[in-house]
Coordinates of C-alpha atoms and ligand atoms in Angstrom, one line a residue:
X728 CA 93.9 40.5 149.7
X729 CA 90.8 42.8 150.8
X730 CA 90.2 45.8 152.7
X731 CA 87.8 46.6 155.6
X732 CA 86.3 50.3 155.9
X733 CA 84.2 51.1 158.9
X734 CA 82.5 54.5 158.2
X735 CA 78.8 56.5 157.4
X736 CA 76.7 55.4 154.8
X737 CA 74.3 58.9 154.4
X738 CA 72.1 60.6 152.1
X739 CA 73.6 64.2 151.5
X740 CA 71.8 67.4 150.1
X741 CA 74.8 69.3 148.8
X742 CA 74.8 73.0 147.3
X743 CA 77.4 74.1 145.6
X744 CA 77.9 77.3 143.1
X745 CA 77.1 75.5 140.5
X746 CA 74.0 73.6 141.5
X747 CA 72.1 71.3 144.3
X748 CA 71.8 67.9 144.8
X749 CA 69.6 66.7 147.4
X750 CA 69.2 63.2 149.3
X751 CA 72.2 62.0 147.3
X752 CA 74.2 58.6 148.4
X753 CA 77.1 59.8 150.8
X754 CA 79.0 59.0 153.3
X755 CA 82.6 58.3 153.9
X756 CA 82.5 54.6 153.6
X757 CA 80.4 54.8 150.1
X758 CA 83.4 56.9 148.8
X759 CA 85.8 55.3 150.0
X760 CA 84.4 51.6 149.5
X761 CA 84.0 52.6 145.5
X762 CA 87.5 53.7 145.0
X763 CA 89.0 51.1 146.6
X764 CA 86.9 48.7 144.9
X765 CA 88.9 49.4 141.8
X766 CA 92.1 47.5 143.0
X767 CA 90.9 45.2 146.1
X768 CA 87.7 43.2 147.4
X769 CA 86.0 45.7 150.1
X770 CA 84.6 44.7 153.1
X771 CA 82.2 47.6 154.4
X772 CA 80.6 48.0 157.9
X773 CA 78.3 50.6 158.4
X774 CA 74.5 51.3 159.5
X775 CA 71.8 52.4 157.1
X776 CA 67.9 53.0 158.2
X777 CA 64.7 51.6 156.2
X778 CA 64.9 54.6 154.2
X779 CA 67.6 53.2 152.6
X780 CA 66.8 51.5 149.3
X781 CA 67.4 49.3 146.6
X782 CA 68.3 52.7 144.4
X783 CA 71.2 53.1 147.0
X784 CA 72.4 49.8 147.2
X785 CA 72.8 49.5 143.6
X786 CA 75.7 52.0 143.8
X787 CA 77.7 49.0 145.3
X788 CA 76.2 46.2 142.9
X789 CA 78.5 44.4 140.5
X790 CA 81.7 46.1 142.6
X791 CA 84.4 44.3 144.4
X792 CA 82.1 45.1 147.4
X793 CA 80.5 42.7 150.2
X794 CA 78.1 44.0 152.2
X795 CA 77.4 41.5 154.8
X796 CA 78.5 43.9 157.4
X797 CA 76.3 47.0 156.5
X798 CA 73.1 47.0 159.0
X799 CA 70.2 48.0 158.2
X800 CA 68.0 48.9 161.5
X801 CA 64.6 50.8 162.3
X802 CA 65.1 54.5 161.9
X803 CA 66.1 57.0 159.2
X804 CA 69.9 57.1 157.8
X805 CA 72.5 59.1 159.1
X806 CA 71.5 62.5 156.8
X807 CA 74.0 65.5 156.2
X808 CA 73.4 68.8 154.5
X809 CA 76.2 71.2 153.4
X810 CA 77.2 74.1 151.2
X811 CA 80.4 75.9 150.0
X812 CA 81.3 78.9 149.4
X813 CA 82.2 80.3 145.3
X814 CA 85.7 79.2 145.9
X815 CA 84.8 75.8 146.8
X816 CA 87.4 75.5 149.6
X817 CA 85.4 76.8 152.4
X818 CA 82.2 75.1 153.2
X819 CA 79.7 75.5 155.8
X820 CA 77.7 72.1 157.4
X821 CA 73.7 72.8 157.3
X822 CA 72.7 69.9 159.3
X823 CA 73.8 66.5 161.0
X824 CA 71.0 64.1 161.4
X825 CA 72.5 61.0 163.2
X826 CA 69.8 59.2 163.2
X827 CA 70.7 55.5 163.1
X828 CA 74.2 56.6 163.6
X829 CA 73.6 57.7 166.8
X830 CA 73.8 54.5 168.0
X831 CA 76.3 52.6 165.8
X832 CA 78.3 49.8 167.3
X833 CA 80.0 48.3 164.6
X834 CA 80.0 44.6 164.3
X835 CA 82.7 42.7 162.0
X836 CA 81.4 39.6 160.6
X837 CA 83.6 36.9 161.2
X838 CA 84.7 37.2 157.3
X839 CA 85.6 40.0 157.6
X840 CA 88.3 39.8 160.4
X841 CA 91.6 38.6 158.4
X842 CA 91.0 41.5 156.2
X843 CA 95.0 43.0 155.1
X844 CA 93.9 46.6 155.6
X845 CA 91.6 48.3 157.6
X846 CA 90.6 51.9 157.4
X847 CA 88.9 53.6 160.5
X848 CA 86.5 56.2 158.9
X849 CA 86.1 59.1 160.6
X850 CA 83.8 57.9 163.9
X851 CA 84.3 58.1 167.5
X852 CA 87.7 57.1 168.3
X853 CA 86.1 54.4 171.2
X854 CA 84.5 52.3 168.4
X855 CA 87.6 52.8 166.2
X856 CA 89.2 51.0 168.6
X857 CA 86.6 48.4 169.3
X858 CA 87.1 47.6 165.7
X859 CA 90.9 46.9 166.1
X860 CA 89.8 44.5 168.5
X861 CA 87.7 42.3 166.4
X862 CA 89.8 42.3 163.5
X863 CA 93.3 39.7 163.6
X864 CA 96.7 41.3 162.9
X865 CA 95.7 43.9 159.8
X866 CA 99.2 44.6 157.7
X867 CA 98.1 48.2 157.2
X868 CA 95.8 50.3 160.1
X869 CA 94.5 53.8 158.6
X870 CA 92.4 56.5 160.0
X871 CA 90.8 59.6 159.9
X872 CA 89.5 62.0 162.2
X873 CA 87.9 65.3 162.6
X874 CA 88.0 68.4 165.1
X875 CA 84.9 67.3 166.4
X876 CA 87.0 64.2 167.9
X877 CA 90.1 65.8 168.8
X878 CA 88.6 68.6 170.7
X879 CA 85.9 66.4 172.3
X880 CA 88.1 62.9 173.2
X881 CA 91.7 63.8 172.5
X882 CA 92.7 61.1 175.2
X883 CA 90.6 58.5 173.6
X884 CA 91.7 59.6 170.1
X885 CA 95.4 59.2 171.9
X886 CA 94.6 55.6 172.6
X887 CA 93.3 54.9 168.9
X888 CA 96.3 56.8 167.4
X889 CA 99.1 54.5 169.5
X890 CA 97.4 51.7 167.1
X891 CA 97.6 53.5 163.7
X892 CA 100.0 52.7 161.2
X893 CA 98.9 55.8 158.5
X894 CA 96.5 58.9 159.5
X895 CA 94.9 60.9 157.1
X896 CA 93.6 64.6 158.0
X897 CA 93.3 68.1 156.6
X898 CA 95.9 70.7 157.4
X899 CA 93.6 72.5 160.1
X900 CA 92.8 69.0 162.0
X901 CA 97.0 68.2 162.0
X902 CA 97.6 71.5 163.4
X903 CA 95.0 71.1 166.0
X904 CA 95.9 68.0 166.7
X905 CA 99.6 68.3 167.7
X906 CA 99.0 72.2 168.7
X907 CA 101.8 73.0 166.1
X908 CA 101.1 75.4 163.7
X909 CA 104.1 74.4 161.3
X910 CA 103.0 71.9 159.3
X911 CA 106.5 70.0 159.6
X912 CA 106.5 70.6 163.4
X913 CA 103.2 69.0 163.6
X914 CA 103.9 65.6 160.9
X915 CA 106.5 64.9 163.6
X916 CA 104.2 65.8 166.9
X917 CA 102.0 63.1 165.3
X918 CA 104.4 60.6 164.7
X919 CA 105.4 60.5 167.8
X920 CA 101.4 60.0 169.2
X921 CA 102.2 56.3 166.7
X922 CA 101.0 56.7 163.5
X923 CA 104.6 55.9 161.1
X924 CA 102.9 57.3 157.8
X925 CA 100.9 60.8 157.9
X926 CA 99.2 62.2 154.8
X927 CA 97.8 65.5 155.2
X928 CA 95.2 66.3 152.5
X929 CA 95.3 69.9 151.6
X930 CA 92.1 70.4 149.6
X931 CA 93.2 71.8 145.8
X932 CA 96.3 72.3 147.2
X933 CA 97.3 69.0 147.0
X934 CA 98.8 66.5 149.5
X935 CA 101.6 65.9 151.7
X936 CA 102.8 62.6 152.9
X937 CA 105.9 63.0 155.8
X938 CA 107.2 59.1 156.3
X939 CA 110.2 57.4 157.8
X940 CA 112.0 58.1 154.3
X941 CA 110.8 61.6 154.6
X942 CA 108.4 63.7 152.9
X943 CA 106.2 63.5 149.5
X944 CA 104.4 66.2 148.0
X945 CA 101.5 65.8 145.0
X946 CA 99.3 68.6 143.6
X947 CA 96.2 67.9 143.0
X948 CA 95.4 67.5 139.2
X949 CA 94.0 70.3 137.4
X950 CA 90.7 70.2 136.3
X951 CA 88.8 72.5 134.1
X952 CA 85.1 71.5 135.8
X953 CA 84.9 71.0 139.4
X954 CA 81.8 70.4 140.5
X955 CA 81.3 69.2 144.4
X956 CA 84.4 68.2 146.5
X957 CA 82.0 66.2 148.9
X958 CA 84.0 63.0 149.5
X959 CA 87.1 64.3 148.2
X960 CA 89.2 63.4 151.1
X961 CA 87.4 59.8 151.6
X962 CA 87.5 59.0 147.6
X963 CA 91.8 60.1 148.0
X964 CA 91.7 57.2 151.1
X965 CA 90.1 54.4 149.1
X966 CA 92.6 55.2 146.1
X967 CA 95.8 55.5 148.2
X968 CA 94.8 52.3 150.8
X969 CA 93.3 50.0 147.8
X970 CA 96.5 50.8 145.9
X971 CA 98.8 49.5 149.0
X972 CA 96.4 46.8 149.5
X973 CA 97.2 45.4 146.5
X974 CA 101.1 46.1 145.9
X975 CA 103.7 44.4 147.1
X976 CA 104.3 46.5 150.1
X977 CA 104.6 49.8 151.8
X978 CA 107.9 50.8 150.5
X979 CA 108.5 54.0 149.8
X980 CA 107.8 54.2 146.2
X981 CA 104.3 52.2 146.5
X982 CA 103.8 54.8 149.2
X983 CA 104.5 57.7 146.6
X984 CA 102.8 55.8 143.8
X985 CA 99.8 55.2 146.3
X986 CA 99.2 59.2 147.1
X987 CA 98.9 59.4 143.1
X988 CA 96.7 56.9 143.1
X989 CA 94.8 58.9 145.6
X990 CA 94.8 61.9 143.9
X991 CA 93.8 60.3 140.8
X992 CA 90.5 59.2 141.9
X993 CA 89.4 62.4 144.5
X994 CA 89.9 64.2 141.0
X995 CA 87.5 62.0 139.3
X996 CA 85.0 62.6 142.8
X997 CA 85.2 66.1 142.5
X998 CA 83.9 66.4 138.6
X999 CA 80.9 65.6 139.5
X1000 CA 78.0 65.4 142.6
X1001 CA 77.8 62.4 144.9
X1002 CA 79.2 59.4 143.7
X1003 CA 78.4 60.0 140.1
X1004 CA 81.6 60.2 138.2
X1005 CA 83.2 57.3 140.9
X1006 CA 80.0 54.9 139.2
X1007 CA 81.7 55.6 135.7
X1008 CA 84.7 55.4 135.6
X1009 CA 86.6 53.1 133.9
X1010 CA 90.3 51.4 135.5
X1011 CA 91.7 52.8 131.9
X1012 CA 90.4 56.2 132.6
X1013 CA 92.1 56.0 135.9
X1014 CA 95.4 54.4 134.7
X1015 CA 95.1 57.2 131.9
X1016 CA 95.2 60.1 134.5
X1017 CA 97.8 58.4 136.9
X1018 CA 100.0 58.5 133.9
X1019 CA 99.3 62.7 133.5
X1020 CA 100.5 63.0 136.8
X1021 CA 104.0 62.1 135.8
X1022 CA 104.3 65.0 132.9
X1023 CA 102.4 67.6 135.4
X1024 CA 105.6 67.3 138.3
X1025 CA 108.3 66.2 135.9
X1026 CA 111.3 68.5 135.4
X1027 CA 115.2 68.1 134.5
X1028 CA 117.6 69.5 136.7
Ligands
AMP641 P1 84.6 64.7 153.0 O1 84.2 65.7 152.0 O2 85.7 63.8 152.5 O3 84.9 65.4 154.3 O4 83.4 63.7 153.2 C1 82.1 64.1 153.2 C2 81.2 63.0 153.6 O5 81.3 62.7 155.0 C3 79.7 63.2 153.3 O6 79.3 62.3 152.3 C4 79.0 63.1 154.6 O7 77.9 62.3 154.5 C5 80.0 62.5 155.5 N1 80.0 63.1 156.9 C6 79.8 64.4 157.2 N2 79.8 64.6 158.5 C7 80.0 63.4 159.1 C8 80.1 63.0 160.4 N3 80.0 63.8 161.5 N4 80.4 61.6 160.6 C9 80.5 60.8 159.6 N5 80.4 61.2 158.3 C10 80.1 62.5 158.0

């Protein structure tokens, strides 16, 4: 059982109302790769520049986490800078540095190919599907996307969506996407482009998941100390995919027990800056809060 992520590997300088972090590891494979970590062997492909240092790497150390197919070439790595607003739902991007990025063509090393369950970061929808065709038969496809992508290569990201099994975006990118604005109008505009499973993150507002069997819905867990929500959405992939990676199958309760999963880890991402409270958890900690989840939605009739 393992999991392949394809996906940035960045420094980020993140302000937020409550402080600044600057040239911290980021990226969505780094979140995602440490969530998942905690259920399934990852297998992570990604570029990094010379820049890029022992420091960094030992993020990934003494995980579940090969890194055979993270490159590191000439150049500086893929940097982005952001800041939000008091509310922490809004945030503006600063700067993009590609860099190394620029150019990524991402290679899957041959150990890499029978991997169960692949998860297409958020990257041009071309090389998401160059990846599909270096990997053999994947149980589970997942992806993400961006408005960048859909308003830039909607017939390529067309193409890559007939090949997804489960795609994860925000509320704004699933309205764009199908031109619906009803979110339920749209879940079935986009299941009809391939994709069975949708999951649309809605920030602190929680997540909904519209299936075959229907539709889910889980709040995001109240915290008292929020602290940076950079990675929120990747940290919410790695739970949800390393928790169907490892069960039994995608039914419709491992699907619902997956989204939990999710949402248990992006509230552990969110407590703190970069990938800080991801590097302390502990799987109690994690099982701990997965159970709260239960008494914050139950009710009788
Ligand atoms: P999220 O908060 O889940 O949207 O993820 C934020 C992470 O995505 C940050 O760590 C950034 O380094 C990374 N990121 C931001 N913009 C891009 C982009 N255009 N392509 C790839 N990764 C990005």
């Amino acid at each position: 059982m393992s999991i392949l992520v394809v996906g940035s590997v960045a420094f980020d300088t993140v302000e937020t109302p409550f402080g600044r972090a600057e040239r911290v590891l980021g990226g969505s494979a780094s979140f995602f790769a440490v969530a998942a970590s905690f259920f399934v062997p990852v297998n992570l492909v990604g570029v990094v520049g010379r820049d890029f240092g022992e420091k960094q790497l030992a993020a990934f150390a003494g995980r579940n986490i090969d890194l055979e197919g993270l490159e590191r070439t000439e150049g500086l790595t893929f940097l982005w800078e952001g800041k939000y607003s008091y509310d922490l739902n809004s945030r503006e991007t600063i700067r993009t540095d590609l860099n190394v990025f620029e150019f990524f063509k991402p290679r899957i090393p041959a150990s890499y190919r029978s991997s169960d369950v692949v998860f297409l970061g958020n990257i041009d929808p071309v090389l998401q599907r160059e990846v599909l065709e270096q990997v053999s038969k994947p149980r589970i496809v997942a992806c993400d996307t961006m408005n960048f992508w859909i308003s830039r290569k909607a017939e390529e990201l067309r193409k890559t969506l007939a090949k997804v099994d489960v795609l994860l975006v925000n509320d704004a990118e699933a309205r764009e996407l199908s031109g619906e604005w009803n979110i339920v109008k749209a879940a079935r505009a986009i299941r009809a482009m391939g994709p069975h499973t949708l999951v649309v993150k809605k920030g602190e507002h929680g997540v909904l998941m519209f299936s075959d069997e229907g539709s889910f819905a889980a709040p995001a867990f109240p915290l008292e100390n929020v602290f940076d929500p950079t990675g929120a959405g990747d940290t919410f992939a790695g739970g949800f995919l390393g928790y169907l990676a490892g069960a039994a199958g995608p039914g419709d309760q491992e699907l619902r027990r997956a989204i939990i999963m999710g949402s248990t880890l992006a509230s552990f991402c969110v407590e703190a800056f970069s990938l800080d409270r991801l590097l302390t958890i502990t799987r109690k900690e994690i099982d701990a809060r997965f159970r709260q989840f239960l008494e914050l939605t139950r009710f009788s009739e």
